[in-house]
Short mmCIF file of C-alpha atoms and ligand atoms in Angstrom, two decimals:
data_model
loop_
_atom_site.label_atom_id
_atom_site.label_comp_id
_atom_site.label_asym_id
_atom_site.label_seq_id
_atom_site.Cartn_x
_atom_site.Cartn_y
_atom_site.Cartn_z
CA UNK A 1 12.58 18.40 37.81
CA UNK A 2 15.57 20.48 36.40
CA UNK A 3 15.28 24.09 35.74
CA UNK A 4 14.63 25.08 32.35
CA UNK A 5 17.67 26.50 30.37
CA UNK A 6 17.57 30.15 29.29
CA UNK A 7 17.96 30.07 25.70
CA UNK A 8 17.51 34.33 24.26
CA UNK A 9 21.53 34.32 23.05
CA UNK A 10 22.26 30.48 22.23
CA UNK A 11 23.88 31.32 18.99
CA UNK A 12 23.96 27.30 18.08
CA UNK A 13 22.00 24.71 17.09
CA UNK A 14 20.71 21.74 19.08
CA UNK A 15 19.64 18.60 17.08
CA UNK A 16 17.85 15.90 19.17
CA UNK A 17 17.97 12.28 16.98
CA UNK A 18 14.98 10.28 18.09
CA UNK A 19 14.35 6.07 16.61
CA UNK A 20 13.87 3.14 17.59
CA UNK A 21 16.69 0.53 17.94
CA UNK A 22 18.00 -0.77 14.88
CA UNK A 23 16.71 2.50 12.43
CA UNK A 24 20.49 2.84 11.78
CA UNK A 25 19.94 6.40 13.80
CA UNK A 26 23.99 5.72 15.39
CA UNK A 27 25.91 5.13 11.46
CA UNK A 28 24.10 8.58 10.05
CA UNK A 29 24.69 10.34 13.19
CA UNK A 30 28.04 9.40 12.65
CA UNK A 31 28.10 10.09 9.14
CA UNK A 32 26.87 13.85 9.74
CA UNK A 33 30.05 14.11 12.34
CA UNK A 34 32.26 13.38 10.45
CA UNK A 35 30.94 15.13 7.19
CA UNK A 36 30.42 18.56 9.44
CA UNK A 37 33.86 19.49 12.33
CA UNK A 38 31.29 21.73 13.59
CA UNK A 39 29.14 19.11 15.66
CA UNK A 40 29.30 18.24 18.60
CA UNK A 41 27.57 14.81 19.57
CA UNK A 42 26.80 14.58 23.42
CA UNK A 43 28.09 11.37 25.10
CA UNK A 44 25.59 9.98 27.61
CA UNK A 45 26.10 8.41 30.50
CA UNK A 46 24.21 5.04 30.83
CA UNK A 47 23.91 1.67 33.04
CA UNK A 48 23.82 -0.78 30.19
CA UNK A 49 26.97 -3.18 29.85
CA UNK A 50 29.08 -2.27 26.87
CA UNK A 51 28.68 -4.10 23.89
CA UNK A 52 31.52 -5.79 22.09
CA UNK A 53 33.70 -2.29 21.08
CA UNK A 54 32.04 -0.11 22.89
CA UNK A 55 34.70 2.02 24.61
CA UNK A 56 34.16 3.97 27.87
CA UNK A 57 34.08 7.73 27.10
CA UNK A 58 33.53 7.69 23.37
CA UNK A 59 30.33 5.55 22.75
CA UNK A 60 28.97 6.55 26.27
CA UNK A 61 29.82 6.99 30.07
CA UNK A 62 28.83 3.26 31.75
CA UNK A 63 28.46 3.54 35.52
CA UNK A 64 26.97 1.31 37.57
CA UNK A 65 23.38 2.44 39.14
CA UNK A 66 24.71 3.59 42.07
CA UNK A 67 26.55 5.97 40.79
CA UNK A 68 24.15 6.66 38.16
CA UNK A 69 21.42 7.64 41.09
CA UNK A 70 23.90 9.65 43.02
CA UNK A 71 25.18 11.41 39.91
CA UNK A 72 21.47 12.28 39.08
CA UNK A 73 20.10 12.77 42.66
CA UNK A 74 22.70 15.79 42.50
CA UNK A 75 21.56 17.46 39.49
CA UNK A 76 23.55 16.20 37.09
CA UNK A 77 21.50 15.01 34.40
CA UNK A 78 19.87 17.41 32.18
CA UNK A 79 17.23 14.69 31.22
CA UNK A 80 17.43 10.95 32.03
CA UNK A 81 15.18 7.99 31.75
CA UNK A 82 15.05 4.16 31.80
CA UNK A 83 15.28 2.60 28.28
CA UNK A 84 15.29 -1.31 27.95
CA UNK A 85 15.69 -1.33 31.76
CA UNK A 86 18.67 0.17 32.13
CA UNK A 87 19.29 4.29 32.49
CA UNK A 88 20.26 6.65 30.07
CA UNK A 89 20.91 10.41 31.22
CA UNK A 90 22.47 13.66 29.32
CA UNK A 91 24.79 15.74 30.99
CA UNK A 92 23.52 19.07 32.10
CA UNK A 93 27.24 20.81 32.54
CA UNK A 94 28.11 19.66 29.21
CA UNK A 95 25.30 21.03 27.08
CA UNK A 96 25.49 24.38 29.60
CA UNK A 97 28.78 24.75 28.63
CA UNK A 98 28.00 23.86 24.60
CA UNK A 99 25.33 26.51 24.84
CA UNK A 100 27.23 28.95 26.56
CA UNK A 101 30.25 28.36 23.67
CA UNK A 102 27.49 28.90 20.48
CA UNK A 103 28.19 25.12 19.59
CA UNK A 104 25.99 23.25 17.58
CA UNK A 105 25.36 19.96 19.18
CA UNK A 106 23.12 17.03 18.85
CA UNK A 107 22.12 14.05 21.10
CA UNK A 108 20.67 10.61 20.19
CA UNK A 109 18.20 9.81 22.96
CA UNK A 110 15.07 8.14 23.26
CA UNK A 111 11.40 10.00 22.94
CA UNK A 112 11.18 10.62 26.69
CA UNK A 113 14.39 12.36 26.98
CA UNK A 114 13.07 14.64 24.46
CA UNK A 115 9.95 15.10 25.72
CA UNK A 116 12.13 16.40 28.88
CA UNK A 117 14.32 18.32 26.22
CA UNK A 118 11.64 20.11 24.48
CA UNK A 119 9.84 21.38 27.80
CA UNK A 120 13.91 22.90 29.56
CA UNK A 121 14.80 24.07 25.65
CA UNK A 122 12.33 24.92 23.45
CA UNK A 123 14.30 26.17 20.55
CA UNK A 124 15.63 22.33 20.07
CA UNK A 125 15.17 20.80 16.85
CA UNK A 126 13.54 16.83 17.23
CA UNK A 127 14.43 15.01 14.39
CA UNK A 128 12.50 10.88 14.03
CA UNK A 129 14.31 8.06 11.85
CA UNK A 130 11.97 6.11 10.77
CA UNK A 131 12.85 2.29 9.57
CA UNK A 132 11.78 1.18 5.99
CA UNK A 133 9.84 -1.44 7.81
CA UNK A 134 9.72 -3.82 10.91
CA UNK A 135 11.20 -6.50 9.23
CA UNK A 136 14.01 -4.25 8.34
CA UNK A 137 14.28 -3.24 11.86
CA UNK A 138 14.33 -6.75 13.05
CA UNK A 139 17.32 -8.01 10.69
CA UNK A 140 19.78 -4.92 11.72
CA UNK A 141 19.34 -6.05 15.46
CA UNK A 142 19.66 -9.63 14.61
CA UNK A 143 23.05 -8.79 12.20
CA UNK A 144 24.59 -6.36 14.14
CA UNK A 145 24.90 -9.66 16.36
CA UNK A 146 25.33 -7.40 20.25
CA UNK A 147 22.64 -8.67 21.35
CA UNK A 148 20.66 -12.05 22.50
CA UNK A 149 17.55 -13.24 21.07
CA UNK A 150 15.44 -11.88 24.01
CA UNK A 151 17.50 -8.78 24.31
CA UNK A 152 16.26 -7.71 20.37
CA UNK A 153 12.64 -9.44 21.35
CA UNK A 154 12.32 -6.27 23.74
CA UNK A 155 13.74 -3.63 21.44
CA UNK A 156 11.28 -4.67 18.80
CA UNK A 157 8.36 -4.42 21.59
CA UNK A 158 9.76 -0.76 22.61
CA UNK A 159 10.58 0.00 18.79
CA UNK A 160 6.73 0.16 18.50
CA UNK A 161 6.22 2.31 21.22
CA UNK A 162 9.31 4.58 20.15
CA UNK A 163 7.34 4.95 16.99
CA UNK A 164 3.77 6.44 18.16
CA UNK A 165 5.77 9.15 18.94
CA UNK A 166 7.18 10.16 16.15
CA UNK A 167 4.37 12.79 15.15
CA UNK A 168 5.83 14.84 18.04
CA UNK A 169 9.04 15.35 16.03
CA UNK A 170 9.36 18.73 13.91
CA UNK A 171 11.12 16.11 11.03
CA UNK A 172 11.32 12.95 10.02
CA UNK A 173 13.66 11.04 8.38
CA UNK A 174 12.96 7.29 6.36
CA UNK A 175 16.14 5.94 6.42
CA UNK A 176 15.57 3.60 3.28
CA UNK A 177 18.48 4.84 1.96
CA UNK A 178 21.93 5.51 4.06
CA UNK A 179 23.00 8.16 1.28
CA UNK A 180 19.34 9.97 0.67
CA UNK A 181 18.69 9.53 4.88
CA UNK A 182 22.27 11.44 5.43
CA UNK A 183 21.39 13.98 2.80
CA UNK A 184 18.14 14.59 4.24
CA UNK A 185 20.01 15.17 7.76
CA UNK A 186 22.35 18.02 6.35
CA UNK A 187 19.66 20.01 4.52
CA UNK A 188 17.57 19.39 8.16
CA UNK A 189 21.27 21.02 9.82
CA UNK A 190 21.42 23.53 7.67
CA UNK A 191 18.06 24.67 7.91
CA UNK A 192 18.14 24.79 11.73
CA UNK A 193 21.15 26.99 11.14
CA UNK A 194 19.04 29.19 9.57
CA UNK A 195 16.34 29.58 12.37
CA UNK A 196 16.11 33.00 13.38
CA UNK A 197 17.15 32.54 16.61
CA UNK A 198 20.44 31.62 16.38
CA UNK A 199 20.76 33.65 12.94
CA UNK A 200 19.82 36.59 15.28
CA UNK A 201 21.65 35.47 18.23
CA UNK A 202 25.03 35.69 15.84
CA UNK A 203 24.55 38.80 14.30
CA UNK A 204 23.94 41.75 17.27
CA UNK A 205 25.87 43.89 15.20
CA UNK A 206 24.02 43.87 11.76
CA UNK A 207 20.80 44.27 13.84
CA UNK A 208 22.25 47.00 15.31
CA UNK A 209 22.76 48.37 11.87
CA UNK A 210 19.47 47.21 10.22
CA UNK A 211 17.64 48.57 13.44
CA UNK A 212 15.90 46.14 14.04
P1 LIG B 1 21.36 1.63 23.18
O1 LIG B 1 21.40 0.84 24.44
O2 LIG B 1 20.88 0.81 22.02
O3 LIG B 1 22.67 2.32 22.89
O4 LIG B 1 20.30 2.78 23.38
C1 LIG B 1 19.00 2.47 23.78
C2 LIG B 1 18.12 3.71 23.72
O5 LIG B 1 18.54 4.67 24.69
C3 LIG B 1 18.18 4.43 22.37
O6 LIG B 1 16.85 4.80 22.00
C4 LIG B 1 19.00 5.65 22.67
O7 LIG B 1 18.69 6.73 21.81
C5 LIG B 1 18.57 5.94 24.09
N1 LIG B 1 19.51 6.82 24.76
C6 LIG B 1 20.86 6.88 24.63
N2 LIG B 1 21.38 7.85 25.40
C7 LIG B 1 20.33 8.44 26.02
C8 LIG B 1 20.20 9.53 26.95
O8 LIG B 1 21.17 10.16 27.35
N3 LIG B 1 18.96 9.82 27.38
C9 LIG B 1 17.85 9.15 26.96
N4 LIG B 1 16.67 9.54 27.42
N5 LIG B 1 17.93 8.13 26.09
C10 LIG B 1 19.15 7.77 25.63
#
Protein backbone atom coordinates (compact mmCIF):
# COMPACT_ATOMS: atom_id res chain seq x y z
CA UNK A 1 0.00 0.00 0.00
CA UNK A 2 1.48 3.53 -0.78
CA UNK A 3 1.90 6.08 1.84
CA UNK A 4 -0.65 8.59 2.08
CA UNK A 5 0.26 12.10 0.65
CA UNK A 6 0.50 15.03 3.06
CA UNK A 7 -1.85 17.46 1.82
CA UNK A 8 -1.91 20.85 4.82
CA UNK A 9 -0.26 23.41 1.92
CA UNK A 10 -1.53 21.85 -1.54
CA UNK A 11 -2.60 25.18 -2.81
CA UNK A 12 -4.40 23.29 -6.01
CA UNK A 13 -7.12 21.45 -6.88
CA UNK A 14 -7.38 17.74 -7.67
CA UNK A 15 -10.43 16.59 -9.78
CA UNK A 16 -10.84 12.77 -10.03
CA UNK A 17 -13.43 11.98 -13.29
CA UNK A 18 -15.09 8.69 -12.54
CA UNK A 19 -17.81 6.73 -15.55
CA UNK A 20 -18.28 4.06 -17.11
CA UNK A 21 -17.04 3.45 -20.71
CA UNK A 22 -18.81 5.19 -23.28
CA UNK A 23 -20.40 8.24 -20.73
CA UNK A 24 -18.40 10.54 -23.08
CA UNK A 25 -16.23 11.22 -19.63
CA UNK A 26 -12.75 11.56 -22.30
CA UNK A 27 -14.54 14.58 -24.98
CA UNK A 28 -15.67 16.84 -21.69
CA UNK A 29 -12.51 16.17 -19.99
CA UNK A 30 -11.08 17.41 -22.96
CA UNK A 31 -13.36 20.13 -23.41
CA UNK A 32 -12.59 21.55 -19.75
CA UNK A 33 -8.64 21.44 -20.92
CA UNK A 34 -8.83 23.18 -23.36
CA UNK A 35 -11.48 25.79 -22.10
CA UNK A 36 -9.17 26.25 -18.70
CA UNK A 37 -4.65 26.50 -19.49
CA UNK A 38 -4.69 25.95 -15.89
CA UNK A 39 -5.33 22.02 -15.87
CA UNK A 40 -3.37 19.66 -15.83
CA UNK A 41 -4.79 16.13 -16.95
CA UNK A 42 -2.57 13.17 -15.62
CA UNK A 43 -1.50 10.65 -18.33
CA UNK A 44 -1.68 7.06 -17.08
CA UNK A 45 0.25 4.44 -17.79
CA UNK A 46 -1.71 1.29 -18.92
CA UNK A 47 -1.30 -2.37 -20.59
CA UNK A 48 -4.14 -2.11 -23.03
CA UNK A 49 -3.12 -1.99 -26.88
CA UNK A 50 -3.67 1.43 -28.35
CA UNK A 51 -6.62 2.02 -30.18
CA UNK A 52 -6.63 3.38 -33.70
CA UNK A 53 -4.95 7.18 -32.84
CA UNK A 54 -4.04 6.64 -29.72
CA UNK A 55 -0.50 8.05 -29.45
CA UNK A 56 2.09 6.92 -26.84
CA UNK A 57 2.61 9.73 -24.28
CA UNK A 58 -0.43 11.86 -24.92
CA UNK A 59 -3.53 9.52 -24.57
CA UNK A 60 -1.54 7.27 -22.07
CA UNK A 61 1.85 5.48 -21.30
CA UNK A 62 1.33 1.63 -22.92
CA UNK A 63 3.89 -0.79 -21.51
CA UNK A 64 3.77 -4.16 -21.63
CA UNK A 65 2.98 -6.05 -18.11
CA UNK A 66 6.26 -6.63 -17.36
CA UNK A 67 7.20 -3.51 -17.16
CA UNK A 68 4.01 -2.44 -15.81
CA UNK A 69 4.70 -4.93 -12.58
CA UNK A 70 8.25 -3.82 -12.22
CA UNK A 71 7.34 -0.15 -12.58
CA UNK A 72 4.67 -0.71 -9.79
CA UNK A 73 6.54 -3.32 -7.63
CA UNK A 74 8.95 -0.18 -7.15
CA UNK A 75 6.56 2.30 -5.99
CA UNK A 76 5.71 3.93 -8.80
CA UNK A 77 2.13 4.02 -9.06
CA UNK A 78 0.22 6.23 -6.86
CA UNK A 79 -2.93 3.98 -7.38
CA UNK A 80 -3.33 1.21 -9.99
CA UNK A 81 -5.83 -1.45 -10.76
CA UNK A 82 -7.01 -3.93 -13.43
CA UNK A 83 -9.86 -2.53 -15.62
CA UNK A 84 -11.26 -4.76 -18.53
CA UNK A 85 -8.27 -7.05 -17.81
CA UNK A 86 -5.70 -5.04 -18.54
CA UNK A 87 -3.82 -2.42 -15.87
CA UNK A 88 -4.24 1.04 -15.42
CA UNK A 89 -1.90 2.94 -12.82
CA UNK A 90 -1.31 6.88 -11.97
CA UNK A 91 1.96 8.13 -11.52
CA UNK A 92 2.96 8.93 -8.02
CA UNK A 93 6.12 11.38 -9.03
CA UNK A 94 3.94 13.19 -11.29
CA UNK A 95 1.05 14.17 -9.05
CA UNK A 96 3.98 14.73 -6.10
CA UNK A 97 5.46 17.03 -8.19
CA UNK A 98 1.80 18.73 -9.39
CA UNK A 99 1.09 19.05 -5.70
CA UNK A 100 4.25 20.31 -4.70
CA UNK A 101 3.88 23.13 -7.82
CA UNK A 102 0.02 24.31 -6.50
CA UNK A 103 -1.31 22.83 -9.90
CA UNK A 104 -4.69 21.98 -10.36
CA UNK A 105 -4.92 18.62 -11.91
CA UNK A 106 -7.44 16.01 -12.68
CA UNK A 107 -7.33 12.26 -13.61
CA UNK A 108 -9.92 10.06 -15.40
CA UNK A 109 -9.71 6.68 -13.66
CA UNK A 110 -11.96 4.06 -12.79
CA UNK A 111 -13.94 3.81 -9.17
CA UNK A 112 -11.20 1.68 -7.61
CA UNK A 113 -8.45 4.00 -8.33
CA UNK A 114 -10.41 6.47 -6.50
CA UNK A 115 -11.33 4.56 -3.85
CA UNK A 116 -7.30 4.31 -3.48
CA UNK A 117 -7.26 8.18 -4.19
CA UNK A 118 -9.67 9.24 -1.63
CA UNK A 119 -8.03 7.10 1.30
CA UNK A 120 -3.76 8.71 0.25
CA UNK A 121 -5.66 12.35 -0.49
CA UNK A 122 -8.55 13.21 1.13
CA UNK A 123 -9.03 16.73 0.02
CA UNK A 124 -9.68 15.23 -3.73
CA UNK A 125 -12.74 16.15 -5.38
CA UNK A 126 -14.67 12.69 -7.11
CA UNK A 127 -16.70 13.78 -9.73
CA UNK A 128 -19.40 10.58 -11.57
CA UNK A 129 -20.67 11.03 -15.33
CA UNK A 130 -23.49 9.46 -15.52
CA UNK A 131 -24.95 8.24 -19.15
CA UNK A 132 -28.52 9.38 -20.20
CA UNK A 133 -29.21 5.72 -20.38
CA UNK A 134 -27.77 2.18 -21.21
CA UNK A 135 -28.84 2.24 -24.52
CA UNK A 136 -27.05 5.46 -24.94
CA UNK A 137 -24.05 3.94 -23.46
CA UNK A 138 -24.20 1.01 -25.72
CA UNK A 139 -24.40 3.07 -29.16
CA UNK A 140 -21.20 5.42 -28.24
CA UNK A 141 -19.12 2.11 -27.80
CA UNK A 142 -20.60 0.57 -30.81
CA UNK A 143 -19.95 4.13 -33.01
CA UNK A 144 -16.87 5.09 -31.74
CA UNK A 145 -16.06 1.73 -33.74
CA UNK A 146 -12.32 0.83 -31.37
CA UNK A 147 -13.59 -1.86 -30.28
CA UNK A 148 -15.02 -5.59 -31.14
CA UNK A 149 -18.35 -6.78 -30.38
CA UNK A 150 -17.15 -8.76 -27.29
CA UNK A 151 -14.72 -6.11 -26.29
CA UNK A 152 -18.02 -3.45 -25.74
CA UNK A 153 -20.10 -6.75 -24.42
CA UNK A 154 -17.63 -6.47 -21.31
CA UNK A 155 -17.61 -2.70 -20.91
CA UNK A 156 -21.36 -2.74 -20.76
CA UNK A 157 -21.12 -5.67 -17.99
CA UNK A 158 -18.41 -3.42 -15.98
CA UNK A 159 -20.42 -0.12 -16.95
CA UNK A 160 -23.00 -1.54 -14.44
CA UNK A 161 -20.72 -2.18 -11.85
CA UNK A 162 -18.88 1.30 -12.47
CA UNK A 163 -22.27 2.69 -11.76
CA UNK A 164 -23.23 1.29 -8.09
CA UNK A 165 -20.60 3.36 -7.22
CA UNK A 166 -21.42 6.41 -8.13
CA UNK A 167 -23.13 7.46 -4.68
CA UNK A 168 -19.51 7.53 -3.39
CA UNK A 169 -18.79 10.56 -5.60
CA UNK A 170 -19.12 14.18 -3.92
CA UNK A 171 -20.86 15.17 -7.68
CA UNK A 172 -22.41 13.93 -10.36
CA UNK A 173 -22.69 14.83 -13.67
CA UNK A 174 -25.69 13.49 -16.45
CA UNK A 175 -24.06 14.01 -19.45
CA UNK A 176 -27.37 14.31 -21.59
CA UNK A 177 -26.13 17.22 -22.90
CA UNK A 178 -22.26 17.82 -24.08
CA UNK A 179 -22.80 21.73 -23.58
CA UNK A 180 -24.98 21.64 -20.09
CA UNK A 181 -22.50 18.36 -18.89
CA UNK A 182 -19.29 20.78 -19.66
CA UNK A 183 -20.97 23.68 -17.95
CA UNK A 184 -21.80 21.70 -15.05
CA UNK A 185 -17.92 20.62 -14.91
CA UNK A 186 -16.61 24.34 -14.73
CA UNK A 187 -19.03 25.57 -12.04
CA UNK A 188 -17.91 21.92 -10.20
CA UNK A 189 -13.90 23.50 -10.96
CA UNK A 190 -14.61 26.52 -9.81
CA UNK A 191 -16.21 25.59 -6.77
CA UNK A 192 -13.37 23.24 -5.74
CA UNK A 193 -11.25 26.33 -6.23
CA UNK A 194 -13.05 27.78 -3.70
CA UNK A 195 -12.61 25.03 -0.96
CA UNK A 196 -11.01 26.41 1.92
CA UNK A 197 -8.17 24.50 1.77
CA UNK A 198 -6.54 25.53 -1.08
CA UNK A 199 -8.21 29.15 -0.71
CA UNK A 200 -6.25 29.07 2.63
CA UNK A 201 -3.31 27.27 1.42
CA UNK A 202 -2.84 30.45 -1.22
CA UNK A 203 -3.33 33.17 0.94
CA UNK A 204 -0.69 32.84 4.23
CA UNK A 205 -0.33 36.35 4.00
CA UNK A 206 -3.97 37.74 4.28
CA UNK A 207 -4.38 35.22 7.17
CA UNK A 208 -1.60 36.62 8.59
CA UNK A 209 -3.34 39.92 8.36
CA UNK A 210 -6.94 38.81 9.21
CA UNK A 211 -5.36 36.78 12.19
CA UNK A 212 -6.74 34.10 11.71
P1 LIG B 1 -10.01 2.83 -21.54
O1 LIG B 1 -9.31 1.54 -21.81
O2 LIG B 1 -11.39 2.85 -22.13
O3 LIG B 1 -9.20 4.02 -21.96
O4 LIG B 1 -10.19 2.95 -19.98
C1 LIG B 1 -10.81 1.92 -19.26
C2 LIG B 1 -11.03 2.35 -17.83
O5 LIG B 1 -9.79 2.51 -17.15
C3 LIG B 1 -11.75 3.69 -17.69
O6 LIG B 1 -12.75 3.58 -16.67
C4 LIG B 1 -10.66 4.62 -17.26
O7 LIG B 1 -11.15 5.71 -16.51
C5 LIG B 1 -9.83 3.70 -16.41
N1 LIG B 1 -8.48 4.23 -16.20
C6 LIG B 1 -7.72 4.95 -17.06
N2 LIG B 1 -6.55 5.29 -16.49
C7 LIG B 1 -6.59 4.79 -15.23
C8 LIG B 1 -5.68 4.82 -14.12
O8 LIG B 1 -4.59 5.39 -14.17
N3 LIG B 1 -6.05 4.18 -13.00
C9 LIG B 1 -7.25 3.54 -12.88
N4 LIG B 1 -7.55 2.97 -11.72
N5 LIG B 1 -8.14 3.49 -13.89
C10 LIG B 1 -7.80 4.11 -15.06
Amino acid sequence: MTSPIQTPSYQGSMLMIVAPSGAGKSSLVNGLLKEDAGLKLSLSTTTRAPRPGEIDGKDYRFVTKKDFQLERDQGHFLEWAEVHGNFYGTSKPWIESQMQAGSDVILEIDWQGAQQIRKLIPAVQWIFIFPPSIDALEERLSKRGQDDEATIQRRLAAAHIELLHAHEADYIVVNDSFEQALIDLKHILASCRLRSEPVMARNPALLKRLGV
